[in-house]
JSON list of C-alpha atoms in Angstrom, two decimals:
[
{"chain": "A", "resi": 232, "resn": "MET", "atom": "CA", "xyz": [21.65, -16.34, 11.37]},
{"chain": "A", "resi": 233, "resn": "THR", "atom": "CA", "xyz": [21.44, -12.33, 11.79]},
{"chain": "A", "resi": 234, "resn": "GLU", "atom": "CA", "xyz": [17.79, -10.40, 12.23]},
{"chain": "A", "resi": 235, "resn": "GLN", "atom": "CA", "xyz": [18.16, -9.34, 8.99]},
{"chain": "A", "resi": 236, "resn": "GLN", "atom": "CA", "xyz": [18.82, -12.90, 7.48]},
{"chain": "A", "resi": 237, "resn": "LEU", "atom": "CA", "xyz": [15.85, -13.77, 9.53]},
{"chain": "A", "resi": 238, "resn": "LEU", "atom": "CA", "xyz": [13.73, -10.96, 7.20]},
{"chain": "A", "resi": 239, "resn": "ALA", "atom": "CA", "xyz": [15.58, -13.01, 4.03]},
{"chain": "A", "resi": 240, "resn": "GLU", "atom": "CA", "xyz": [13.99, -15.94, 5.30]},
{"chain": "A", "resi": 241, "resn": "ARG", "atom": "CA", "xyz": [10.60, -14.22, 5.70]},
{"chain": "A", "resi": 242, "resn": "LEU", "atom": "CA", "xyz": [10.52, -13.20, 2.36]},
{"chain": "A", "resi": 243, "resn": "GLY", "atom": "CA", "xyz": [11.60, -16.58, 1.27]},
{"chain": "A", "resi": 244, "resn": "VAL", "atom": "CA", "xyz": [14.72, -14.86, -0.93]},
{"chain": "A", "resi": 245, "resn": "ASN", "atom": "CA", "xyz": [18.60, -15.02, -0.63]},
{"chain": "A", "resi": 246, "resn": "ILE", "atom": "CA", "xyz": [19.88, -11.73, -0.42]},
{"chain": "A", "resi": 247, "resn": "ASP", "atom": "CA", "xyz": [23.54, -10.26, -0.21]},
{"chain": "A", "resi": 248, "resn": "PRO", "atom": "CA", "xyz": [23.82, -9.74, 3.42]},
{"chain": "A", "resi": 249, "resn": "GLU", "atom": "CA", "xyz": [25.58, -6.29, 2.89]},
{"chain": "A", "resi": 250, "resn": "THR", "atom": "CA", "xyz": [23.14, -5.42, 0.06]},
{"chain": "A", "resi": 251, "resn": "LEU", "atom": "CA", "xyz": [20.52, -6.06, 2.50]},
{"chain": "A", "resi": 252, "resn": "ARG", "atom": "CA", "xyz": [21.66, -4.45, 5.27]},
{"chain": "A", "resi": 253, "resn": "LEU", "atom": "CA", "xyz": [22.09, -1.29, 3.16]},
{"chain": "A", "resi": 254, "resn": "ALA", "atom": "CA", "xyz": [17.85, -2.27, 2.16]},
{"chain": "A", "resi": 255, "resn": "LEU", "atom": "CA", "xyz": [17.24, -1.78, 5.48]},
{"chain": "A", "resi": 256, "resn": "THR", "atom": "CA", "xyz": [19.44, 1.36, 6.16]},
{"chain": "A", "resi": 257, "resn": "HIS", "atom": "CA", "xyz": [17.02, 4.48, 6.29]},
{"chain": "A", "resi": 258, "resn": "ARG", "atom": "CA", "xyz": [18.44, 8.06, 6.40]},
{"chain": "A", "resi": 259, "resn": "SER", "atom": "CA", "xyz": [17.97, 8.52, 9.30]},
{"chain": "A", "resi": 260, "resn": "TYR", "atom": "CA", "xyz": [19.99, 6.09, 10.32]},
{"chain": "A", "resi": 261, "resn": "ALA", "atom": "CA", "xyz": [22.91, 6.82, 7.85]},
{"chain": "A", "resi": 262, "resn": "TYR", "atom": "CA", "xyz": [22.90, 10.63, 9.06]},
{"chain": "A", "resi": 263, "resn": "GLU", "atom": "CA", "xyz": [23.54, 10.04, 12.76]},
{"chain": "A", "resi": 264, "resn": "ASN", "atom": "CA", "xyz": [26.19, 7.13, 11.89]},
{"chain": "A", "resi": 265, "resn": "GLY", "atom": "CA", "xyz": [28.68, 9.26, 10.03]},
{"chain": "A", "resi": 266, "resn": "GLY", "atom": "CA", "xyz": [26.88, 9.42, 6.69]},
{"chain": "A", "resi": 267, "resn": "LEU", "atom": "CA", "xyz": [26.46, 6.08, 6.16]},
{"chain": "A", "resi": 268, "resn": "PRO", "atom": "CA", "xyz": [24.96, 4.67, 2.42]},
{"chain": "A", "resi": 269, "resn": "THR", "atom": "CA", "xyz": [21.28, 4.80, 2.75]},
{"chain": "A", "resi": 270, "resn": "ASN", "atom": "CA", "xyz": [18.79, 2.37, 0.89]},
{"chain": "A", "resi": 271, "resn": "GLU", "atom": "CA", "xyz": [17.29, 5.52, -1.54]},
{"chain": "A", "resi": 272, "resn": "ARG", "atom": "CA", "xyz": [19.24, 4.27, -4.70]},
{"chain": "A", "resi": 273, "resn": "LEU", "atom": "CA", "xyz": [17.87, 0.65, -4.13]},
{"chain": "A", "resi": 274, "resn": "GLU", "atom": "CA", "xyz": [14.43, 2.04, -3.29]},
{"chain": "A", "resi": 275, "resn": "PHE", "atom": "CA", "xyz": [14.59, 4.14, -6.96]},
{"chain": "A", "resi": 276, "resn": "LEU", "atom": "CA", "xyz": [15.37, 0.52, -8.95]},
{"chain": "A", "resi": 277, "resn": "GLY", "atom": "CA", "xyz": [13.25, -1.76, -6.45]},
{"chain": "A", "resi": 278, "resn": "ASP", "atom": "CA", "xyz": [10.07, 0.42, -7.75]},
{"chain": "A", "resi": 279, "resn": "SER", "atom": "CA", "xyz": [11.27, -0.05, -11.02]},
{"chain": "A", "resi": 280, "resn": "VAL", "atom": "CA", "xyz": [11.18, -3.60, -10.59]},
{"chain": "A", "resi": 281, "resn": "LEU", "atom": "CA", "xyz": [7.78, -3.01, -8.90]},
{"chain": "A", "resi": 282, "resn": "GLY", "atom": "CA", "xyz": [6.43, -1.32, -11.68]},
{"chain": "A", "resi": 283, "resn": "PHE", "atom": "CA", "xyz": [7.78, -4.20, -14.30]},
{"chain": "A", "resi": 284, "resn": "SER", "atom": "CA", "xyz": [6.74, -6.86, -12.64]},
{"chain": "A", "resi": 285, "resn": "VAL", "atom": "CA", "xyz": [3.19, -6.05, -11.74]},
{"chain": "A", "resi": 286, "resn": "THR", "atom": "CA", "xyz": [2.60, -4.48, -14.94]},
{"chain": "A", "resi": 287, "resn": "GLY", "atom": "CA", "xyz": [3.66, -7.63, -17.21]},
{"chain": "A", "resi": 288, "resn": "HIS", "atom": "CA", "xyz": [1.07, -9.65, -15.10]},
{"chain": "A", "resi": 289, "resn": "LEU", "atom": "CA", "xyz": [-1.68, -7.89, -15.81]},
{"chain": "A", "resi": 290, "resn": "TYR", "atom": "CA", "xyz": [-1.41, -7.41, -19.14]},
{"chain": "A", "resi": 291, "resn": "SER", "atom": "CA", "xyz": [-0.76, -10.96, -19.46]},
{"chain": "A", "resi": 292, "resn": "HIS", "atom": "CA", "xyz": [-3.33, -11.93, -17.43]},
{"chain": "A", "resi": 293, "resn": "TYR", "atom": "CA", "xyz": [-6.04, -9.58, -18.24]},
{"chain": "A", "resi": 294, "resn": "PRO", "atom": "CA", "xyz": [-6.27, -9.79, -21.64]},
{"chain": "A", "resi": 295, "resn": "HIS", "atom": "CA", "xyz": [-9.84, -8.09, -22.17]},
{"chain": "A", "resi": 296, "resn": "LEU", "atom": "CA", "xyz": [-8.88, -5.18, -20.06]},
{"chain": "A", "resi": 297, "resn": "PRO", "atom": "CA", "xyz": [-8.58, -1.45, -21.47]},
{"chain": "A", "resi": 298, "resn": "GLU", "atom": "CA", "xyz": [-5.83, 0.82, -20.51]},
{"chain": "A", "resi": 299, "resn": "GLY", "atom": "CA", "xyz": [-7.04, 2.62, -17.67]},
{"chain": "A", "resi": 300, "resn": "GLU", "atom": "CA", "xyz": [-8.42, -0.61, -16.09]},
{"chain": "A", "resi": 301, "resn": "LEU", "atom": "CA", "xyz": [-5.01, -2.27, -16.14]},
{"chain": "A", "resi": 302, "resn": "ALA", "atom": "CA", "xyz": [-3.91, 0.98, -14.73]},
{"chain": "A", "resi": 303, "resn": "LYS", "atom": "CA", "xyz": [-6.05, 1.34, -12.03]},
{"chain": "A", "resi": 304, "resn": "ARG", "atom": "CA", "xyz": [-5.24, -2.43, -10.80]},
{"chain": "A", "resi": 305, "resn": "ARG", "atom": "CA", "xyz": [-1.33, -1.46, -10.89]},
{"chain": "A", "resi": 306, "resn": "ALA", "atom": "CA", "xyz": [-2.24, 1.78, -9.24]},
{"chain": "A", "resi": 307, "resn": "ALA", "atom": "CA", "xyz": [-4.16, -0.45, -6.17]},
{"chain": "A", "resi": 308, "resn": "VAL", "atom": "CA", "xyz": [-1.03, -2.57, -5.27]},
{"chain": "A", "resi": 309, "resn": "VAL", "atom": "CA", "xyz": [2.18, -0.65, -6.04]},
{"chain": "A", "resi": 310, "resn": "SER", "atom": "CA", "xyz": [0.53, 2.42, -3.61]},
{"chain": "A", "resi": 311, "resn": "THR", "atom": "CA", "xyz": [2.21, 3.48, -0.82]},
{"chain": "A", "resi": 312, "resn": "ARG", "atom": "CA", "xyz": [-0.79, 2.01, 1.18]},
{"chain": "A", "resi": 313, "resn": "ALA", "atom": "CA", "xyz": [-0.71, -1.40, -0.30]},
{"chain": "A", "resi": 314, "resn": "LEU", "atom": "CA", "xyz": [2.95, -1.60, 0.03]},
{"chain": "A", "resi": 315, "resn": "ALA", "atom": "CA", "xyz": [3.48, -0.84, 3.70]},
{"chain": "A", "resi": 316, "resn": "ARG", "atom": "CA", "xyz": [0.17, -3.34, 4.59]},
{"chain": "A", "resi": 317, "resn": "LEU", "atom": "CA", "xyz": [2.31, -5.92, 3.04]},
{"chain": "A", "resi": 318, "resn": "ALA", "atom": "CA", "xyz": [5.46, -4.64, 4.95]},
{"chain": "A", "resi": 319, "resn": "ARG", "atom": "CA", "xyz": [3.30, -4.85, 8.44]},
{"chain": "A", "resi": 320, "resn": "GLU", "atom": "CA", "xyz": [2.15, -8.75, 7.62]},
{"chain": "A", "resi": 321, "resn": "ILE", "atom": "CA", "xyz": [6.09, -8.94, 7.21]},
{"chain": "A", "resi": 322, "resn": "GLY", "atom": "CA", "xyz": [7.15, -7.60, 10.13]},
{"chain": "A", "resi": 323, "resn": "VAL", "atom": "CA", "xyz": [9.76, -5.63, 8.17]},
{"chain": "A", "resi": 324, "resn": "GLY", "atom": "CA", "xyz": [9.68, -2.45, 10.53]},
{"chain": "A", "resi": 325, "resn": "GLU", "atom": "CA", "xyz": [11.45, -4.19, 13.72]},
{"chain": "A", "resi": 326, "resn": "PHE", "atom": "CA", "xyz": [13.84, -4.36, 10.96]},
{"chain": "A", "resi": 327, "resn": "ILE", "atom": "CA", "xyz": [14.91, -1.29, 9.45]},
{"chain": "A", "resi": 328, "resn": "LEU", "atom": "CA", "xyz": [17.76, 0.75, 10.36]},
{"chain": "A", "resi": 329, "resn": "LEU", "atom": "CA", "xyz": [16.73, 4.18, 12.09]},
{"chain": "A", "resi": 330, "resn": "GLY", "atom": "CA", "xyz": [17.96, 7.19, 13.28]},
{"chain": "A", "resi": 331, "resn": "HIS", "atom": "CA", "xyz": [17.02, 8.09, 17.18]},
{"chain": "A", "resi": 332, "resn": "GLY", "atom": "CA", "xyz": [14.33, 10.34, 16.21]},
{"chain": "A", "resi": 333, "resn": "GLU", "atom": "CA", "xyz": [12.56, 8.36, 13.69]},
{"chain": "A", "resi": 334, "resn": "VAL", "atom": "CA", "xyz": [12.56, 5.58, 16.23]},
{"chain": "A", "resi": 335, "resn": "ARG", "atom": "CA", "xyz": [10.88, 8.30, 19.21]},
{"chain": "A", "resi": 336, "resn": "THR", "atom": "CA", "xyz": [8.17, 8.93, 16.67]},
{"chain": "A", "resi": 337, "resn": "ASN", "atom": "CA", "xyz": [7.25, 5.51, 16.19]},
{"chain": "A", "resi": 338, "resn": "GLY", "atom": "CA", "xyz": [8.69, 5.46, 12.31]},
{"chain": "A", "resi": 339, "resn": "ARG", "atom": "CA", "xyz": [8.66, 1.73, 12.44]},
{"chain": "A", "resi": 340, "resn": "GLU", "atom": "CA", "xyz": [4.58, 2.07, 11.36]},
{"chain": "A", "resi": 341, "resn": "LYS", "atom": "CA", "xyz": [5.24, 5.05, 9.29]},
{"chain": "A", "resi": 342, "resn": "SER", "atom": "CA", "xyz": [3.79, 4.04, 6.02]},
{"chain": "A", "resi": 343, "resn": "SER", "atom": "CA", "xyz": [6.39, 5.95, 3.97]},
{"chain": "A", "resi": 344, "resn": "ILE", "atom": "CA", "xyz": [8.96, 4.43, 5.29]},
{"chain": "A", "resi": 345, "resn": "LEU", "atom": "CA", "xyz": [7.52, 1.40, 5.53]},
{"chain": "A", "resi": 346, "resn": "ALA", "atom": "CA", "xyz": [6.61, 1.28, 2.00]},
{"chain": "A", "resi": 347, "resn": "ASP", "atom": "CA", "xyz": [10.07, 2.47, 0.90]},
{"chain": "A", "resi": 348, "resn": "THR", "atom": "CA", "xyz": [11.96, -0.56, 3.12]},
{"chain": "A", "resi": 349, "resn": "MET", "atom": "CA", "xyz": [9.61, -2.72, 0.39]},
{"chain": "A", "resi": 350, "resn": "GLU", "atom": "CA", "xyz": [11.24, -1.35, -2.52]},
{"chain": "A", "resi": 351, "resn": "ALA", "atom": "CA", "xyz": [14.37, -1.18, -1.78]},
{"chain": "A", "resi": 352, "resn": "LEU", "atom": "CA", "xyz": [13.83, -4.89, -0.76]},
{"chain": "A", "resi": 353, "resn": "PHE", "atom": "CA", "xyz": [13.00, -5.98, -4.12]},
{"chain": "A", "resi": 354, "resn": "GLY", "atom": "CA", "xyz": [15.76, -3.73, -5.66]},
{"chain": "A", "resi": 355, "resn": "ALA", "atom": "CA", "xyz": [18.06, -5.52, -3.38]},
{"chain": "A", "resi": 356, "resn": "THR", "atom": "CA", "xyz": [16.44, -9.09, -4.05]},
{"chain": "A", "resi": 357, "resn": "TYR", "atom": "CA", "xyz": [17.24, -8.25, -7.91]},
{"chain": "A", "resi": 358, "resn": "LEU", "atom": "CA", "xyz": [20.59, -6.84, -7.23]},
{"chain": "A", "resi": 359, "resn": "THR", "atom": "CA", "xyz": [21.14, -10.42, -5.82]},
{"chain": "A", "resi": 360, "resn": "GLY", "atom": "CA", "xyz": [19.50, -12.68, -8.21]},
{"chain": "A", "resi": 361, "resn": "GLY", "atom": "CA", "xyz": [18.58, -10.60, -10.72]},
{"chain": "A", "resi": 362, "resn": "LEU", "atom": "CA", "xyz": [15.08, -10.23, -12.92]},
{"chain": "A", "resi": 363, "resn": "GLU", "atom": "CA", "xyz": [13.24, -13.29, -11.72]},
{"chain": "A", "resi": 364, "resn": "PRO", "atom": "CA", "xyz": [13.73, -14.04, -8.50]},
{"chain": "A", "resi": 365, "resn": "ALA", "atom": "CA", "xyz": [13.20, -10.43, -7.73]},
{"chain": "A", "resi": 366, "resn": "ARG", "atom": "CA", "xyz": [9.77, -10.73, -9.98]},
{"chain": "A", "resi": 367, "resn": "ASP", "atom": "CA", "xyz": [8.67, -14.20, -8.03]},
{"chain": "A", "resi": 368, "resn": "LEU", "atom": "CA", "xyz": [9.04, -12.00, -4.74]},
{"chain": "A", "resi": 369, "resn": "VAL", "atom": "CA", "xyz": [6.59, -9.58, -5.97]},
{"chain": "A", "resi": 370, "resn": "LEU", "atom": "CA", "xyz": [4.16, -10.90, -7.81]},
{"chain": "A", "resi": 371, "resn": "ARG", "atom": "CA", "xyz": [4.17, -13.54, -4.61]},
{"chain": "A", "resi": 372, "resn": "LEU", "atom": "CA", "xyz": [3.58, -10.73, -2.11]},
{"chain": "A", "resi": 373, "resn": "VAL", "atom": "CA", "xyz": [1.22, -8.61, -4.40]},
{"chain": "A", "resi": 374, "resn": "LEU", "atom": "CA", "xyz": [-1.25, -11.12, -6.53]},
{"chain": "A", "resi": 375, "resn": "PRO", "atom": "CA", "xyz": [-3.48, -11.74, -3.18]},
{"chain": "A", "resi": 376, "resn": "LEU", "atom": "CA", "xyz": [-3.91, -8.20, -3.04]},
{"chain": "A", "resi": 377, "resn": "LEU", "atom": "CA", "xyz": [-4.87, -7.45, -6.50]},
{"chain": "A", "resi": 378, "resn": "ARG", "atom": "CA", "xyz": [-7.42, -10.51, -5.92]},
{"chain": "A", "resi": 379, "resn": "GLU", "atom": "CA", "xyz": [-9.01, -8.38, -3.21]},
{"chain": "A", "resi": 380, "resn": "VAL", "atom": "CA", "xyz": [-9.35, -5.72, -5.64]},
{"chain": "A", "resi": 381, "resn": "ASP", "atom": "CA", "xyz": [-10.83, -7.44, -8.46]},
{"chain": "A", "resi": 382, "resn": "GLU", "atom": "CA", "xyz": [-13.11, -9.00, -5.68]},
{"chain": "A", "resi": 383, "resn": "SER", "atom": "CA", "xyz": [-14.09, -5.64, -4.14]},
{"chain": "A", "resi": 384, "resn": "GLY", "atom": "CA", "xyz": [-15.61, -4.50, -7.70]},
{"chain": "A", "resi": 385, "resn": "ALA", "atom": "CA", "xyz": [-13.63, -1.36, -6.95]},
{"chain": "A", "resi": 386, "resn": "GLY", "atom": "CA", "xyz": [-10.96, 0.57, -8.84]},
{"chain": "A", "resi": 387, "resn": "THR", "atom": "CA", "xyz": [-7.69, 1.46, -7.23]},
{"chain": "A", "resi": 388, "resn": "ASP", "atom": "CA", "xyz": [-8.26, 4.66, -5.94]},
{"chain": "A", "resi": 389, "resn": "TRP", "atom": "CA", "xyz": [-11.17, 4.16, -3.26]},
{"chain": "A", "resi": 390, "resn": "LYS", "atom": "CA", "xyz": [-11.80, 7.77, -3.33]},
{"chain": "A", "resi": 391, "resn": "THR", "atom": "CA", "xyz": [-12.63, 7.90, -7.13]},
{"chain": "A", "resi": 392, "resn": "SER", "atom": "CA", "xyz": [-14.75, 5.05, -6.32]},
{"chain": "A", "resi": 393, "resn": "ILE", "atom": "CA", "xyz": [-16.85, 6.20, -3.55]},
{"chain": "A", "resi": 394, "resn": "GLN", "atom": "CA", "xyz": [-17.07, 9.48, -5.78]},
{"chain": "A", "resi": 395, "resn": "GLU", "atom": "CA", "xyz": [-17.85, 8.08, -8.90]},
{"chain": "A", "resi": 396, "resn": "ALA", "atom": "CA", "xyz": [-20.62, 5.36, -7.11]},
{"chain": "A", "resi": 397, "resn": "ALA", "atom": "CA", "xyz": [-22.38, 8.66, -4.77]},
{"chain": "A", "resi": 398, "resn": "ALA", "atom": "CA", "xyz": [-22.48, 10.58, -8.38]},
{"chain": "A", "resi": 399, "resn": "GLU", "atom": "CA", "xyz": [-24.29, 7.84, -10.53]},
{"chain": "A", "resi": 400, "resn": "HIS", "atom": "CA", "xyz": [-26.61, 7.09, -7.54]},
{"chain": "A", "resi": 401, "resn": "HIS", "atom": "CA", "xyz": [-27.39, 10.45, -6.53]},
{"chain": "A", "resi": 402, "resn": "LEU", "atom": "CA", "xyz": [-26.50, 9.73, -2.89]},
{"chain": "A", "resi": 403, "resn": "GLY", "atom": "CA", "xyz": [-25.45, 13.27, -2.26]},
{"chain": "A", "resi": 404, "resn": "GLN", "atom": "CA", "xyz": [-22.17, 15.12, -1.07]},
{"chain": "A", "resi": 405, "resn": "VAL", "atom": "CA", "xyz": [-19.29, 13.17, -0.46]},
{"chain": "A", "resi": 406, "resn": "ARG", "atom": "CA", "xyz": [-16.90, 14.23, 2.60]},
{"chain": "A", "resi": 407, "resn": "TYR", "atom": "CA", "xyz": [-14.10, 13.26, 5.42]},
{"chain": "A", "resi": 408, "resn": "ASP", "atom": "CA", "xyz": [-14.76, 14.78, 8.69]},
{"chain": "A", "resi": 409, "resn": "VAL", "atom": "CA", "xyz": [-10.61, 14.48, 9.66]},
{"chain": "A", "resi": 410, "resn": "THR", "atom": "CA", "xyz": [-9.15, 15.10, 12.89]},
{"chain": "A", "resi": 411, "resn": "GLY", "atom": "CA", "xyz": [-5.86, 15.19, 14.08]},
{"chain": "A", "resi": 412, "resn": "GLU", "atom": "CA", "xyz": [-3.88, 14.29, 17.68]},
{"chain": "A", "resi": 413, "resn": "GLY", "atom": "CA", "xyz": [-0.69, 14.00, 19.01]},
{"chain": "A", "resi": 414, "resn": "PRO", "atom": "CA", "xyz": [2.05, 16.30, 18.86]},
{"chain": "A", "resi": 415, "resn": "ASP", "atom": "CA", "xyz": [3.40, 17.61, 15.14]},
{"chain": "A", "resi": 416, "resn": "HIS", "atom": "CA", "xyz": [6.05, 15.11, 14.63]},
{"chain": "A", "resi": 417, "resn": "ALA", "atom": "CA", "xyz": [4.06, 12.33, 15.56]},
{"chain": "A", "resi": 418, "resn": "ARG", "atom": "CA", "xyz": [0.59, 13.39, 14.58]},
{"chain": "A", "resi": 419, "resn": "VAL", "atom": "CA", "xyz": [-1.99, 10.10, 13.82]},
{"chain": "A", "resi": 420, "resn": "TYR", "atom": "CA", "xyz": [-5.66, 11.50, 11.94]},
{"chain": "A", "resi": 421, "resn": "HIS", "atom": "CA", "xyz": [-8.94, 10.03, 12.05]},
{"chain": "A", "resi": 422, "resn": "ALA", "atom": "CA", "xyz": [-11.64, 10.45, 9.11]},
{"chain": "A", "resi": 423, "resn": "ILE", "atom": "CA", "xyz": [-14.83, 9.58, 8.70]},
{"chain": "A", "resi": 424, "resn": "LEU", "atom": "CA", "xyz": [-16.78, 8.92, 5.34]},
{"chain": "A", "resi": 425, "resn": "ARG", "atom": "CA", "xyz": [-19.98, 10.87, 5.25]},
{"chain": "A", "resi": 426, "resn": "ILE", "atom": "CA", "xyz": [-22.35, 10.72, 1.92]},
{"chain": "A", "resi": 427, "resn": "GLY", "atom": "CA", "xyz": [-25.26, 13.13, 1.85]},
{"chain": "A", "resi": 428, "resn": "GLU", "atom": "CA", "xyz": [-26.62, 12.56, 5.59]},
{"chain": "A", "resi": 429, "resn": "ALA", "atom": "CA", "xyz": [-25.77, 8.69, 5.72]},
{"chain": "A", "resi": 430, "resn": "SER", "atom": "CA", "xyz": [-22.04, 8.16, 7.83]},
{"chain": "A", "resi": 431, "resn": "TYR", "atom": "CA", "xyz": [-20.01, 5.32, 6.89]},
{"chain": "A", "resi": 432, "resn": "ALA", "atom": "CA", "xyz": [-16.27, 3.96, 7.95]},
{"chain": "A", "resi": 433, "resn": "GLY", "atom": "CA", "xyz": [-13.80, 5.74, 9.54]},
{"chain": "A", "resi": 434, "resn": "GLY", "atom": "CA", "xyz": [-9.69, 5.16, 8.93]},
{"chain": "A", "resi": 435, "resn": "THR", "atom": "CA", "xyz": [-6.58, 6.48, 10.92]},
{"chain": "A", "resi": 436, "resn": "GLY", "atom": "CA", "xyz": [-2.66, 7.31, 9.39]},
{"chain": "A", "resi": 437, "resn": "ASN", "atom": "CA", "xyz": [0.35, 9.56, 9.49]},
{"chain": "A", "resi": 438, "resn": "SER", "atom": "CA", "xyz": [-1.36, 11.96, 6.80]},
{"chain": "A", "resi": 439, "resn": "LYS", "atom": "CA", "xyz": [-4.96, 13.59, 6.35]},
{"chain": "A", "resi": 440, "resn": "LYS", "atom": "CA", "xyz": [-4.89, 11.53, 2.93]},
{"chain": "A", "resi": 441, "resn": "GLU", "atom": "CA", "xyz": [-3.74, 8.21, 4.18]},
{"chain": "A", "resi": 442, "resn": "ALA", "atom": "CA", "xyz": [-6.85, 8.39, 6.80]},
{"chain": "A", "resi": 443, "resn": "GLU", "atom": "CA", "xyz": [-9.46, 9.49, 3.93]},
{"chain": "A", "resi": 444, "resn": "GLN", "atom": "CA", "xyz": [-7.76, 6.44, 1.61]},
{"chain": "A", "resi": 445, "resn": "GLU", "atom": "CA", "xyz": [-8.68, 3.98, 4.79]},
{"chain": "A", "resi": 446, "resn": "ALA", "atom": "CA", "xyz": [-12.08, 5.47, 5.26]},
{"chain": "A", "resi": 447, "resn": "ALA", "atom": "CA", "xyz": [-13.25, 4.89, 1.39]},
{"chain": "A", "resi": 448, "resn": "GLU", "atom": "CA", "xyz": [-11.42, 1.61, 1.81]},
{"chain": "A", "resi": 449, "resn": "ALA", "atom": "CA", "xyz": [-13.72, 0.52, 4.58]},
{"chain": "A", "resi": 450, "resn": "SER", "atom": "CA", "xyz": [-16.72, 2.48, 3.72]},
{"chain": "A", "resi": 451, "resn": "TRP", "atom": "CA", "xyz": [-16.72, 0.52, -0.06]},
{"chain": "A", "resi": 452, "resn": "LYS", "atom": "CA", "xyz": [-18.38, -2.86, 1.19]},
{"chain": "A", "resi": 453, "resn": "ILE", "atom": "CA", "xyz": [-20.50, -1.29, 2.99]},
{"chain": "A", "resi": 454, "resn": "LEU", "atom": "CA", "xyz": [-21.80, 0.89, 0.18]},
{"chain": "A", "resi": 455, "resn": "SER", "atom": "CA", "xyz": [-21.23, -1.46, -2.41]},
{"chain": "A", "resi": 456, "resn": "ALA", "atom": "CA", "xyz": [-23.36, -3.73, -0.20]},
{"chain": "A", "resi": 457, "resn": "ASP", "atom": "CA", "xyz": [-26.26, -0.72, 0.48]},
{"chain": "A", "resi": 458, "resn": "LEU", "atom": "CA", "xyz": [-26.21, -0.33, -3.57]},
{"chain": "A", "resi": 459, "resn": "ALA", "atom": "CA", "xyz": [-27.08, -3.96, -4.33]},
{"chain": "A", "resi": 460, "resn": "ALA", "atom": "CA", "xyz": [-29.62, -4.52, -1.33]},
{"chain": "A", "resi": 461, "resn": "LYS", "atom": "CA", "xyz": [-31.51, -0.90, -2.84]},
{"chain": "A", "resi": 462, "resn": "GLN", "atom": "CA", "xyz": [-31.38, -2.63, -6.47]},
{"chain": "A", "resi": 463, "resn": "ALA", "atom": "CA", "xyz": [-32.76, -5.63, -5.17]},
{"chain": "A", "resi": 464, "resn": "GLY", "atom": "CA", "xyz": [-35.15, -4.22, -3.97]},
{"chain": "A", "resi": 465, "resn": "SER", "atom": "CA", "xyz": [-35.86, -2.04, -6.93]},
{"chain": "A", "resi": 466, "resn": "ARG", "atom": "CA", "xyz": [-36.05, -5.98, -9.13]},
{"chain": "A", "resi": 467, "resn": "GLY", "atom": "CA", "xyz": [-38.27, -7.00, -6.62]},
{"chain": "A", "resi": 468, "resn": "SER", "atom": "CA", "xyz": [-40.96, -4.17, -6.72]},
{"chain": "A", "resi": 469, "resn": "LYS", "atom": "CA", "xyz": [-41.07, -4.21, -10.58]},
{"chain": "A", "resi": 470, "resn": "LYS", "atom": "CA", "xyz": [-41.71, -8.16, -10.97]},
{"chain": "A", "resi": 471, "resn": "SER", "atom": "CA", "xyz": [-44.58, -7.47, -8.20]}
]
């Protein structure tokens, strides 16, 4: 069994070996090796498979939700952050064919590369076996993320959820204190969420936006617990 076939086994799918290799071929590797085909066309195809599969599931399983709420849930599980998380859990990064420059700058951990590769793998699964195996793969991976969104009570855009909650409860201005470290080609950003005078959780990412989203997601549970405690205290004081 080749290393790439090991990845297919982890995914629980059958992918043609040549198609699988193509799905793992980043443009940096293709450029350094004489202009090989890249995984970008498969990524394009997989993006559609992902969107269709998730949209169909949401439409069937959330019959009472309006279009806006369905769109929020879909965005949560098809985002770069969500797909990169899945890729890290599976260990996709170790199988990606990268150029030397990307290897040096820790490309195997870059969210954008990981997310694009996941979409390419969805596309490769579709090409090999058709829609049903590809849809089964997508739903098997993303449904746990969707359940997390349901349980958290947040929408899909954590920053928007934080902003709306802060405005509704008059908590003060929402801001993110962001710092960066490292060279330009491998810069890492750290963000701390602050609302009014209160500080919440932090986040880290390869871009300011990614760090802020991570901080917002990590802060949501804290903020929700704080608001629930205040509401419980308010109800208790009214009863007394």
